[in-house]
């Protein structure tokens, strides 16, 4: 069975500060990993994905994540936070099988203060 | 041009009623999903269809019945609505061999 753990349900940073959102996964097979962002009253938008190619993945809006198999981690980072980054962030895992649903973590709320 | 569209966006109804949520995707994907997001924002898969065939049917009350008339549509019908059914329901789609899913805007269901 697969699972995702997001450490920290709420992360607060100042504008311009480093953003680090933590995600650890559990999977018995090589996983696909994803980060999604959800703005208030919106659907989920894909930020980036790892599909067994490069371990450092760059996404939209300046975000990136690094797949570390030894640590079973896929943490999301952004060098400099913007006010517009305030949202809910979800890490998700899949087992690469066609039609398999994403298993989501519980989400991390990112707050950005000026 | 919306990729995954759900209707309605908001749905307020009384306990005991029957309601449907519709979903359509114009991405040419062959797999569609229904997810439920609870009040704590936790997302959980409910159903998955691949080429109109039910693939995933998680532990969901049988009051919930998905129907896929074709690959581009996946509707969710809910009978005898209960207070606990209040949540945001998301439709999503993906292409076989690529588990990246595209999500609709969600339907906020409130049962009173």
Short mmCIF file of C-alpha atoms in Angstrom, two decimals:
data_model
loop_
_atom_site.label_atom_id
_atom_site.label_comp_id
_atom_site.label_asym_id
_atom_site.label_seq_id
_atom_site.Cartn_x
_atom_site.Cartn_y
_atom_site.Cartn_z
CA UNK A 1 0.00 0.00 0.00
CA UNK A 2 1.12 3.51 -0.68
CA UNK A 3 0.92 6.50 1.60
CA UNK A 4 2.13 10.06 1.90
CA UNK A 5 2.98 12.04 5.02
CA UNK A 6 3.23 15.79 4.91
CA UNK A 7 5.08 17.14 7.94
CA UNK A 8 3.57 20.36 9.20
CA UNK A 9 -0.06 21.13 8.52
CA UNK A 10 0.73 24.84 8.50
CA UNK A 11 3.89 26.65 7.41
CA UNK A 12 4.34 30.41 7.75
CA UNK A 13 7.07 32.38 5.98
CA UNK A 14 7.84 35.99 5.26
CA UNK A 15 7.78 37.34 1.75
CA UNK A 16 11.17 36.70 0.17
CA UNK A 17 12.03 33.83 2.51
CA UNK A 18 12.74 30.24 1.55
CA UNK A 19 9.73 27.96 1.28
CA UNK A 20 10.20 24.33 2.36
CA UNK A 21 7.25 21.96 2.44
CA UNK A 22 8.03 18.41 3.52
CA UNK A 23 6.69 15.20 2.04
CA UNK A 24 7.65 11.60 2.82
CA UNK A 25 6.20 8.67 0.95
CA UNK A 26 5.80 4.95 1.41
CA UNK A 27 5.59 2.69 -1.62
CA UNK A 28 6.44 -0.95 -2.32
CA UNK A 29 7.12 -0.14 -5.99
CA UNK A 30 8.93 2.75 -7.68
CA UNK A 31 6.56 5.65 -7.24
CA UNK A 32 5.40 8.57 -9.26
CA UNK A 33 5.27 11.66 -7.02
CA UNK A 34 3.39 14.90 -7.44
CA UNK A 35 2.87 18.27 -5.81
CA UNK A 36 -0.43 20.03 -6.35
CA UNK A 37 -1.53 23.50 -5.23
CA UNK A 38 -5.06 24.51 -4.32
CA UNK A 39 -6.05 28.16 -4.07
CA UNK A 40 -9.22 29.04 -2.10
CA UNK A 41 -12.39 27.75 -3.75
CA UNK A 42 -10.40 26.37 -6.67
CA UNK A 43 -9.49 22.97 -8.02
CA UNK A 44 -6.06 21.40 -7.80
CA UNK A 45 -3.30 22.54 -10.11
CA UNK A 46 -0.21 20.46 -10.80
CA UNK A 47 3.01 22.16 -9.67
CA UNK A 48 5.44 19.42 -10.65
CA UNK A 49 5.87 15.67 -10.95
CA UNK A 50 8.57 13.02 -10.59
CA UNK A 51 8.30 10.07 -12.95
CA UNK A 52 11.67 8.32 -12.52
CA UNK A 53 13.66 10.63 -14.77
CA UNK A 54 15.72 13.45 -13.19
CA UNK A 55 15.62 13.45 -9.39
CA UNK A 56 15.52 17.26 -9.24
CA UNK A 57 12.26 18.37 -10.75
CA UNK A 58 11.41 21.95 -11.66
CA UNK A 59 7.83 23.09 -11.76
CA UNK A 60 5.73 26.15 -12.32
CA UNK A 61 5.92 29.41 -10.36
CA UNK A 62 9.57 28.83 -9.37
CA UNK A 63 8.95 25.68 -7.32
CA UNK A 64 11.16 22.62 -7.41
CA UNK A 65 11.38 19.30 -5.60
CA UNK A 66 14.06 16.66 -5.15
CA UNK A 67 13.35 12.94 -5.09
CA UNK A 68 15.54 11.21 -2.49
CA UNK A 69 14.99 7.47 -2.53
CA UNK A 70 17.23 6.84 0.50
CA UNK A 71 15.13 9.23 2.57
CA UNK A 72 11.81 8.39 0.87
CA UNK A 73 11.28 12.11 0.57
CA UNK A 74 10.05 14.56 -2.05
CA UNK A 75 10.25 17.98 -0.40
CA UNK A 76 9.01 21.09 -2.20
CA UNK A 77 11.08 24.26 -2.17
CA UNK A 78 11.03 27.79 -3.53
CA UNK A 79 13.93 30.19 -2.95
CA UNK A 80 11.82 33.31 -2.41
CA UNK A 81 8.19 33.33 -1.33
CA UNK A 82 5.63 35.66 -2.87
CA UNK A 83 2.33 36.69 -1.33
CA UNK A 84 0.61 34.91 -4.19
CA UNK A 85 2.09 31.57 -3.05
CA UNK A 86 -0.29 31.45 -0.08
CA UNK A 87 -2.40 28.35 -0.68
CA UNK A 88 -2.89 24.70 0.26
CA UNK A 89 -0.23 22.31 -1.03
CA UNK A 90 -0.72 18.59 -1.49
CA UNK A 91 1.86 15.90 -2.05
CA UNK A 92 0.59 12.77 -3.84
CA UNK A 93 1.92 9.35 -4.82
CA UNK A 94 0.96 6.85 -7.47
CA UNK A 95 2.30 3.39 -8.35
CA UNK A 96 2.73 4.00 -12.09
CA UNK A 97 -0.11 1.66 -13.05
CA UNK A 98 -2.51 2.97 -15.64
CA UNK A 99 -5.71 4.20 -14.08
CA UNK A 100 -4.33 4.11 -10.55
CA UNK A 101 -5.61 6.95 -8.44
CA UNK A 102 -3.41 9.43 -6.67
CA UNK A 103 -3.00 8.98 -2.93
CA UNK A 104 -2.79 12.38 -1.28
CA UNK A 105 -1.18 13.65 1.87
CA UNK A 106 -3.24 15.72 4.29
CA UNK A 107 -2.00 18.98 2.87
CA UNK A 108 0.07 21.90 4.13
CA UNK A 109 -1.31 25.41 4.36
CA UNK A 110 1.31 27.96 3.35
CA UNK A 111 0.91 31.48 4.73
CA UNK A 112 3.07 34.32 3.47
CA UNK A 113 3.38 37.55 5.43
CA UNK A 114 4.69 40.89 4.21
CA UNK B 1 -11.65 26.34 -22.95
CA UNK B 2 -12.13 24.43 -19.69
CA UNK B 3 -10.33 21.07 -19.60
CA UNK B 4 -12.33 19.37 -16.83
CA UNK B 5 -15.66 20.96 -16.04
CA UNK B 6 -18.12 20.09 -13.29
CA UNK B 7 -21.67 21.22 -12.78
CA UNK B 8 -23.00 22.56 -10.58
CA UNK B 9 -20.27 24.41 -8.67
CA UNK B 10 -22.48 24.78 -5.61
CA UNK B 11 -25.27 22.48 -4.50
CA UNK B 12 -27.40 23.00 -1.40
CA UNK B 13 -30.04 20.39 -0.72
CA UNK B 14 -32.05 18.82 2.06
CA UNK B 15 -31.42 15.51 3.73
CA UNK B 16 -33.05 12.61 1.96
CA UNK B 17 -32.92 14.17 -1.49
CA UNK B 18 -31.27 12.63 -4.56
CA UNK B 19 -28.81 14.72 -6.53
CA UNK B 20 -26.36 14.38 -9.41
CA UNK B 21 -23.06 16.04 -10.25
CA UNK B 22 -21.88 16.05 -13.83
CA UNK B 23 -18.33 16.02 -15.13
CA UNK B 24 -16.95 16.39 -18.62
CA UNK B 25 -13.39 16.50 -19.91
CA UNK B 26 -12.20 17.65 -23.33
CA UNK B 27 -8.60 16.46 -22.98
CA UNK B 28 -9.10 13.16 -24.77
CA UNK B 29 -8.22 11.26 -21.59
CA UNK B 30 -9.39 7.68 -21.07
CA UNK B 31 -9.52 7.63 -17.26
CA UNK B 32 -11.74 9.68 -14.97
CA UNK B 33 -12.03 9.92 -11.21
CA UNK B 34 -14.18 11.21 -8.40
CA UNK B 35 -12.47 12.47 -5.26
CA UNK B 36 -14.05 13.71 -2.05
CA UNK B 37 -12.47 16.54 -0.05
CA UNK B 38 -13.72 16.74 3.51
CA UNK B 39 -13.90 19.73 5.83
CA UNK B 40 -10.28 19.19 6.86
CA UNK B 41 -9.30 19.33 3.17
CA UNK B 42 -8.34 15.67 3.05
CA UNK B 43 -8.69 14.25 -0.47
CA UNK B 44 -9.78 10.68 -0.93
CA UNK B 45 -10.45 8.69 -4.09
CA UNK B 46 -13.98 7.41 -4.47
CA UNK B 47 -14.17 5.95 -7.98
CA UNK B 48 -12.08 5.54 -11.09
CA UNK B 49 -13.22 4.65 -14.60
CA UNK B 50 -10.97 3.63 -17.49
CA UNK B 51 -12.61 3.53 -20.92
CA UNK B 52 -16.02 3.49 -19.23
CA UNK B 53 -15.05 0.48 -17.07
CA UNK B 54 -15.09 0.81 -13.29
CA UNK B 55 -11.52 0.32 -12.04
CA UNK B 56 -11.56 1.64 -8.50
CA UNK B 57 -14.50 1.51 -6.15
CA UNK B 58 -13.33 2.49 -2.69
CA UNK B 59 -15.35 1.91 0.43
CA UNK B 60 -18.12 4.31 -0.39
CA UNK B 61 -21.78 3.92 0.64
CA UNK B 62 -23.82 2.35 -2.15
CA UNK B 63 -25.94 5.50 -2.12
CA UNK B 64 -23.17 6.86 -4.36
CA UNK B 65 -23.35 5.58 -7.92
CA UNK B 66 -21.03 6.74 -10.69
CA UNK B 67 -22.03 6.49 -14.31
CA UNK B 68 -19.82 6.92 -17.35
CA UNK B 69 -21.84 7.18 -20.58
CA UNK B 70 -18.63 7.69 -22.59
CA UNK B 71 -14.93 8.35 -22.03
CA UNK B 72 -15.44 12.09 -21.76
CA UNK B 73 -18.15 12.03 -19.08
CA UNK B 74 -18.36 10.72 -15.54
CA UNK B 75 -21.39 11.61 -13.46
CA UNK B 76 -21.97 11.01 -9.78
CA UNK B 77 -25.44 10.30 -8.46
CA UNK B 78 -26.13 10.38 -4.75
CA UNK B 79 -29.32 8.95 -3.24
CA UNK B 80 -30.83 9.74 0.14
CA UNK B 81 -28.37 12.49 0.99
CA UNK B 82 -27.08 12.68 4.55
CA UNK B 83 -25.50 15.52 6.51
CA UNK B 84 -22.15 13.69 6.38
CA UNK B 85 -22.14 13.84 2.60
CA UNK B 86 -21.42 17.57 2.80
CA UNK B 87 -18.02 18.04 1.17
CA UNK B 88 -16.33 19.23 -2.00
CA UNK B 89 -16.39 16.66 -4.77
CA UNK B 90 -13.70 16.81 -7.43
CA UNK B 91 -13.72 15.20 -10.81
CA UNK B 92 -10.36 14.49 -12.47
CA UNK B 93 -9.03 12.85 -15.60
CA UNK B 94 -5.79 11.34 -16.82
CA UNK B 95 -4.37 9.39 -19.72
CA UNK B 96 -3.51 5.72 -19.47
CA UNK B 97 0.19 5.31 -18.70
CA UNK B 98 0.42 8.81 -17.25
CA UNK B 99 -0.98 9.19 -13.79
CA UNK B 100 -0.85 12.98 -13.80
CA UNK B 101 -4.42 14.00 -13.16
CA UNK B 102 -6.21 17.16 -14.20
CA UNK B 103 -8.86 18.38 -11.79
CA UNK B 104 -12.12 20.20 -12.19
CA UNK B 105 -13.05 23.20 -10.05
CA UNK B 106 -15.03 21.10 -7.61
CA UNK B 107 -18.66 20.93 -6.51
CA UNK B 108 -19.37 22.12 -3.00
CA UNK B 109 -22.25 20.01 -1.71
CA UNK B 110 -24.04 21.18 1.40
CA UNK B 111 -26.71 18.98 2.92
CA UNK B 112 -29.04 20.74 5.36
#
